[in-house]
PDB file of C-alpha atoms in Angstrom:
ATOM      1  CA  UNK A 153      20.187  42.070  22.465  1.00  0.00           C
ATOM      2  CA  UNK A 154      18.230  43.504  19.560  1.00  0.00           C
ATOM      3  CA  UNK A 155      20.659  41.972  17.003  1.00  0.00           C
ATOM      4  CA  UNK A 156      20.297  38.543  18.669  1.00  0.00           C
ATOM      5  CA  UNK A 157      16.509  38.717  18.331  1.00  0.00           C
ATOM      6  CA  UNK A 158      16.809  39.680  14.667  1.00  0.00           C
ATOM      7  CA  UNK A 159      19.225  36.802  14.036  1.00  0.00           C
ATOM      8  CA  UNK A 160      16.822  34.315  15.607  1.00  0.00           C
ATOM      9  CA  UNK A 161      13.978  35.569  13.429  1.00  0.00           C
ATOM     10  CA  UNK A 162      16.101  35.181  10.320  1.00  0.00           C
ATOM     11  CA  UNK A 163      16.891  31.489  11.020  1.00  0.00           C
ATOM     12  CA  UNK A 164      14.265  29.219   9.435  1.00  0.00           C
ATOM     13  CA  UNK A 165      12.576  26.816  11.804  1.00  0.00           C
ATOM     14  CA  UNK A 166      13.396  23.178  11.186  1.00  0.00           C
ATOM     15  CA  UNK A 167      10.200  21.171  11.452  1.00  0.00           C
ATOM     16  CA  UNK A 168      10.436  17.546  12.435  1.00  0.00           C
ATOM     17  CA  UNK A 169       9.099  15.355   9.657  1.00  0.00           C
ATOM     18  CA  UNK A 170       6.421  12.868  10.603  1.00  0.00           C
ATOM     19  CA  UNK A 171       7.242   9.209   9.889  1.00  0.00           C
ATOM     20  CA  UNK A 172       4.846   7.006   7.915  1.00  0.00           C
ATOM     21  CA  UNK A 173       1.985   5.532   9.917  1.00  0.00           C
ATOM     22  CA  UNK A 174       0.211   2.365   8.690  1.00  0.00           C
ATOM     23  CA  UNK A 175      -3.485   2.096   9.615  1.00  0.00           C
ATOM     24  CA  UNK A 176      -4.307  -1.136   7.752  1.00  0.00           C
ATOM     25  CA  UNK A 177      -3.002  -3.571   5.153  1.00  0.00           C
ATOM     26  CA  UNK A 178      -5.512  -5.475   3.007  1.00  0.00           C
ATOM     27  CA  UNK A 179      -5.764  -7.370  -0.265  1.00  0.00           C
ATOM     28  CA  UNK A 180      -6.630  -4.915  -3.021  1.00  0.00           C
ATOM     29  CA  UNK A 181      -9.596  -6.883  -4.352  1.00  0.00           C
ATOM     30  CA  UNK A 182     -11.848  -7.889  -1.473  1.00  0.00           C
ATOM     31  CA  UNK A 183     -10.142  -5.946   1.323  1.00  0.00           C
ATOM     32  CA  UNK A 184      -9.443  -9.156   3.229  1.00  0.00           C
ATOM     33  CA  UNK A 185      -6.764  -9.036   5.891  1.00  0.00           C
ATOM     34  CA  UNK A 186      -5.006 -12.265   4.880  1.00  0.00           C
ATOM     35  CA  UNK A 187      -2.373 -11.782   2.191  1.00  0.00           C
ATOM     36  CA  UNK A 188      -0.441 -14.267   0.043  1.00  0.00           C
ATOM     37  CA  UNK A 189       2.790 -14.116  -1.963  1.00  0.00           C
ATOM     38  CA  UNK A 190       2.212 -12.440  -5.330  1.00  0.00           C
ATOM     39  CA  UNK A 191      -1.059 -10.835  -4.208  1.00  0.00           C
ATOM     40  CA  UNK A 192      -1.803  -7.182  -5.002  1.00  0.00           C
ATOM     41  CA  UNK A 193      -2.168  -5.553  -1.579  1.00  0.00           C
ATOM     42  CA  UNK A 194      -2.953  -2.071  -0.293  1.00  0.00           C
ATOM     43  CA  UNK A 195      -1.576  -0.248   2.724  1.00  0.00           C
ATOM     44  CA  UNK A 196      -3.646   2.653   4.067  1.00  0.00           C
ATOM     45  CA  UNK A 197      -2.285   5.222   6.488  1.00  0.00           C
ATOM     46  CA  UNK A 198      -0.781   8.684   6.860  1.00  0.00           C
ATOM     47  CA  UNK A 199       2.492  10.169   5.620  1.00  0.00           C
ATOM     48  CA  UNK A 200       3.156   7.017   3.592  1.00  0.00           C
ATOM     49  CA  UNK A 201       4.805   9.108   0.871  1.00  0.00           C
ATOM     50  CA  UNK A 202       5.733  12.729   0.337  1.00  0.00           C
ATOM     51  CA  UNK A 203       4.226  12.642  -3.152  1.00  0.00           C
ATOM     52  CA  UNK A 204       2.165  10.571  -5.559  1.00  0.00           C
ATOM     53  CA  UNK A 205       3.640   8.117  -8.031  1.00  0.00           C
ATOM     54  CA  UNK A 206       2.353   5.358 -10.290  1.00  0.00           C
ATOM     55  CA  UNK A 207       4.218   2.625 -12.132  1.00  0.00           C
ATOM     56  CA  UNK A 208       4.435   3.304 -15.862  1.00  0.00           C
ATOM     57  CA  UNK A 209       6.109   0.119 -17.076  1.00  0.00           C
ATOM     58  CA  UNK A 210       7.014  -3.460 -16.277  1.00  0.00           C
ATOM     59  CA  UNK A 211       8.921  -4.781 -14.475  1.00  0.00           C
ATOM     60  CA  UNK A 212       7.557  -2.808 -11.546  1.00  0.00           C
ATOM     61  CA  UNK A 213       9.939  -0.714  -9.496  1.00  0.00           C
ATOM     62  CA  UNK A 214      10.604  -1.073  -5.776  1.00  0.00           C
ATOM     63  CA  UNK A 215      10.864   2.696  -5.248  1.00  0.00           C
ATOM     64  CA  UNK A 216       8.172   5.207  -6.240  1.00  0.00           C
ATOM     65  CA  UNK A 217       8.216   8.870  -5.190  1.00  0.00           C
ATOM     66  CA  UNK A 218      11.005   8.062  -2.720  1.00  0.00           C
ATOM     67  CA  UNK A 219       8.877   5.399  -1.000  1.00  0.00           C
ATOM     68  CA  UNK A 220       9.520   1.687  -0.415  1.00  0.00           C
ATOM     69  CA  UNK A 221       7.561  -1.157   1.194  1.00  0.00           C
ATOM     70  CA  UNK A 222       9.296  -4.032   2.969  1.00  0.00           C
ATOM     71  CA  UNK A 223       7.743  -7.306   4.100  1.00  0.00           C
ATOM     72  CA  UNK A 224      10.137  -8.763   6.685  1.00  0.00           C
ATOM     73  CA  UNK A 225      12.935  -6.808   5.047  1.00  0.00           C
ATOM     74  CA  UNK A 226      12.121  -7.968   1.493  1.00  0.00           C
ATOM     75  CA  UNK A 227      11.369  -5.064  -0.877  1.00  0.00           C
ATOM     76  CA  UNK A 228       7.969  -5.150  -2.587  1.00  0.00           C
ATOM     77  CA  UNK A 229       7.218  -4.127  -6.178  1.00  0.00           C
ATOM     78  CA  UNK A 230       5.059  -0.981  -6.228  1.00  0.00           C
ATOM     79  CA  UNK A 231       2.082  -0.043  -8.431  1.00  0.00           C
ATOM     80  CA  UNK A 232       1.074   3.215  -6.749  1.00  0.00           C
ATOM     81  CA  UNK A 233       2.043   5.428  -3.806  1.00  0.00           C
ATOM     82  CA  UNK A 234       0.429   8.479  -2.222  1.00  0.00           C
ATOM     83  CA  UNK A 235       0.500  10.005   1.245  1.00  0.00           C
ATOM     84  CA  UNK A 236      -2.503   7.855   2.304  1.00  0.00           C
ATOM     85  CA  UNK A 237      -2.319   4.702   0.129  1.00  0.00           C
ATOM     86  CA  UNK A 238       0.233   2.308  -1.364  1.00  0.00           C
ATOM     87  CA  UNK A 239      -0.564  -0.553  -3.775  1.00  0.00           C
ATOM     88  CA  UNK A 240       2.126  -3.240  -3.901  1.00  0.00           C
ATOM     89  CA  UNK A 241       2.838  -6.889  -4.697  1.00  0.00           C
ATOM     90  CA  UNK A 242       3.450  -9.095  -1.660  1.00  0.00           C
ATOM     91  CA  UNK A 243       6.996 -10.383  -2.297  1.00  0.00           C
ATOM     92  CA  UNK A 244       8.001 -14.029  -2.162  1.00  0.00           C
ATOM     93  CA  UNK A 245       9.852 -14.968   0.985  1.00  0.00           C
ATOM     94  CA  UNK A 246       7.939 -12.260   2.799  1.00  0.00           C
ATOM     95  CA  UNK A 247       7.124 -12.582   6.461  1.00  0.00           C
ATOM     96  CA  UNK A 248       4.620 -11.366   8.980  1.00  0.00           C
ATOM     97  CA  UNK A 249       5.531  -7.673   9.280  1.00  0.00           C
ATOM     98  CA  UNK A 250       5.343  -4.706   6.935  1.00  0.00           C
ATOM     99  CA  UNK A 251       7.347  -1.464   7.025  1.00  0.00           C
ATOM    100  CA  UNK A 252       7.025   1.644   4.846  1.00  0.00           C
ATOM    101  CA  UNK A 253      10.081   3.807   4.243  1.00  0.00           C
ATOM    102  CA  UNK A 254       9.479   7.304   2.870  1.00  0.00           C
ATOM    103  CA  UNK A 255      12.702   9.188   2.241  1.00  0.00           C
ATOM    104  CA  UNK A 256      14.753   8.715   5.416  1.00  0.00           C
ATOM    105  CA  UNK A 257      11.759   7.972   7.670  1.00  0.00           C
ATOM    106  CA  UNK A 258      10.429   4.520   8.487  1.00  0.00           C
ATOM    107  CA  UNK A 259       7.106   3.379   9.906  1.00  0.00           C
ATOM    108  CA  UNK A 260       6.982   1.029  12.856  1.00  0.00           C
ATOM    109  CA  UNK A 261       6.715  -2.608  11.768  1.00  0.00           C
ATOM    110  CA  UNK A 262       3.053  -3.515  11.292  1.00  0.00           C
ATOM    111  CA  UNK A 263       1.927  -7.135  11.690  1.00  0.00           C
ATOM    112  CA  UNK A 264       0.369  -8.745   8.606  1.00  0.00           C
ATOM    113  CA  UNK A 265      -0.993 -12.245   8.039  1.00  0.00           C
ATOM    114  CA  UNK A 266       0.480 -14.022   5.027  1.00  0.00           C
ATOM    115  CA  UNK A 267      -1.175 -17.331   4.208  1.00  0.00           C
ATOM    116  CA  UNK A 268      -0.717 -19.903   1.479  1.00  0.00           C
ATOM    117  CA  UNK A 269      -3.579 -18.346  -0.478  1.00  0.00           C
ATOM    118  CA  UNK A 270      -5.939 -15.409  -0.100  1.00  0.00           C
ATOM    119  CA  UNK A 271      -8.752 -15.408  -2.664  1.00  0.00           C
ATOM    120  CA  UNK A 272     -10.321 -12.103  -3.572  1.00  0.00           C
ATOM    121  CA  UNK A 273     -12.338 -10.752  -6.467  1.00  0.00           C
ATOM    122  CA  UNK A 274     -12.374  -7.230  -7.868  1.00  0.00           C
ATOM    123  CA  UNK A 275     -16.022  -6.150  -7.969  1.00  0.00           C
ATOM    124  CA  UNK A 276     -18.035  -3.814 -10.183  1.00  0.00           C
ATOM    125  CA  UNK A 277     -19.027  -1.579  -7.249  1.00  0.00           C
ATOM    126  CA  UNK A 278     -15.759  -1.939  -5.260  1.00  0.00           C
ATOM    127  CA  UNK A 279     -17.714  -3.495  -2.378  1.00  0.00           C
ATOM    128  CA  UNK A 280     -16.332  -6.798  -1.037  1.00  0.00           C
ATOM    129  CA  UNK A 281     -19.722  -8.471  -1.643  1.00  0.00           C
ATOM    130  CA  UNK A 282     -20.501  -6.802  -4.992  1.00  0.00           C
ATOM    131  CA  UNK A 283     -20.782  -8.454  -8.420  1.00  0.00           C
ATOM    132  CA  UNK A 284     -17.473  -9.757  -9.806  1.00  0.00           C
ATOM    133  CA  UNK A 285     -15.799  -7.301 -12.199  1.00  0.00           C
ATOM    134  CA  UNK A 286     -15.742  -9.589 -15.206  1.00  0.00           C
ATOM    135  CA  UNK A 287     -17.676  -9.496 -18.434  1.00  0.00           C
ATOM    136  CA  UNK A 288     -17.819 -11.125 -21.836  1.00  0.00           C
ATOM    137  CA  UNK A 289     -16.737  -9.232 -24.948  1.00  0.00           C
ATOM    138  CA  UNK A 290     -20.406  -8.318 -25.557  1.00  0.00           C
ATOM    139  CA  UNK A 291     -20.614  -6.664 -22.115  1.00  0.00           C
ATOM    140  CA  UNK A 292     -22.733  -9.334 -20.442  1.00  0.00           C
ATOM    141  CA  UNK A 293     -21.555 -10.327 -16.957  1.00  0.00           C
ATOM    142  CA  UNK A 294     -19.582 -13.482 -16.310  1.00  0.00           C
ATOM    143  CA  UNK A 295     -20.908 -15.624 -13.492  1.00  0.00           C
ATOM    144  CA  UNK A 296     -18.096 -16.823 -11.270  1.00  0.00           C
ATOM    145  CA  UNK A 297     -18.015 -19.314  -8.447  1.00  0.00           C
ATOM    146  CA  UNK A 298     -15.468 -20.523  -5.999  1.00  0.00           C
ATOM    147  CA  UNK A 299     -14.886 -22.617  -2.954  1.00  0.00           C
ATOM    148  CA  UNK A 300     -13.390 -21.816   0.402  1.00  0.00           C
ATOM    149  CA  UNK A 301     -14.816 -18.315   0.399  1.00  0.00           C
ATOM    150  CA  UNK A 302     -17.098 -18.766   3.400  1.00  0.00           C
ATOM    151  CA  UNK A 303     -20.864 -18.482   3.538  1.00  0.00           C
ATOM    152  CA  UNK A 304     -22.337 -16.416   0.692  1.00  0.00           C
ATOM    153  CA  UNK A 305     -25.968 -15.735  -0.155  1.00  0.00           C
TER     154      UNK A 305
END
């Protein structure tokens, strides 16, 4: 009996890995929830990747740090992956669901809204309503306008 107990102690415990979990998917500029083909988007969640990786060249890769993103089964090009965030390009011919695969584990399909267009502006303060992140060569801000963006003050 004593040798059986010692054998059990010597066997390493196999821990079940936790699959990726997607909390939200937004456009990377204004954090809107409508995406469009070719848009830079961000998925936030947990266990999205086992490590951190960033693209270092073009064309972008579809696998970073063992992680992939699929929109209706179509692989997305990746800019950045970490355990809590992935930045990717919404692929053409994408659909209305997103899945993250990290190693051999897959997240449940998460619904996303892909429209014909999804305007968004990167801002100086990273707030969706902040000043547009654009400036002239002399450092003075560029004033930008647009239509179809809803009521703005």
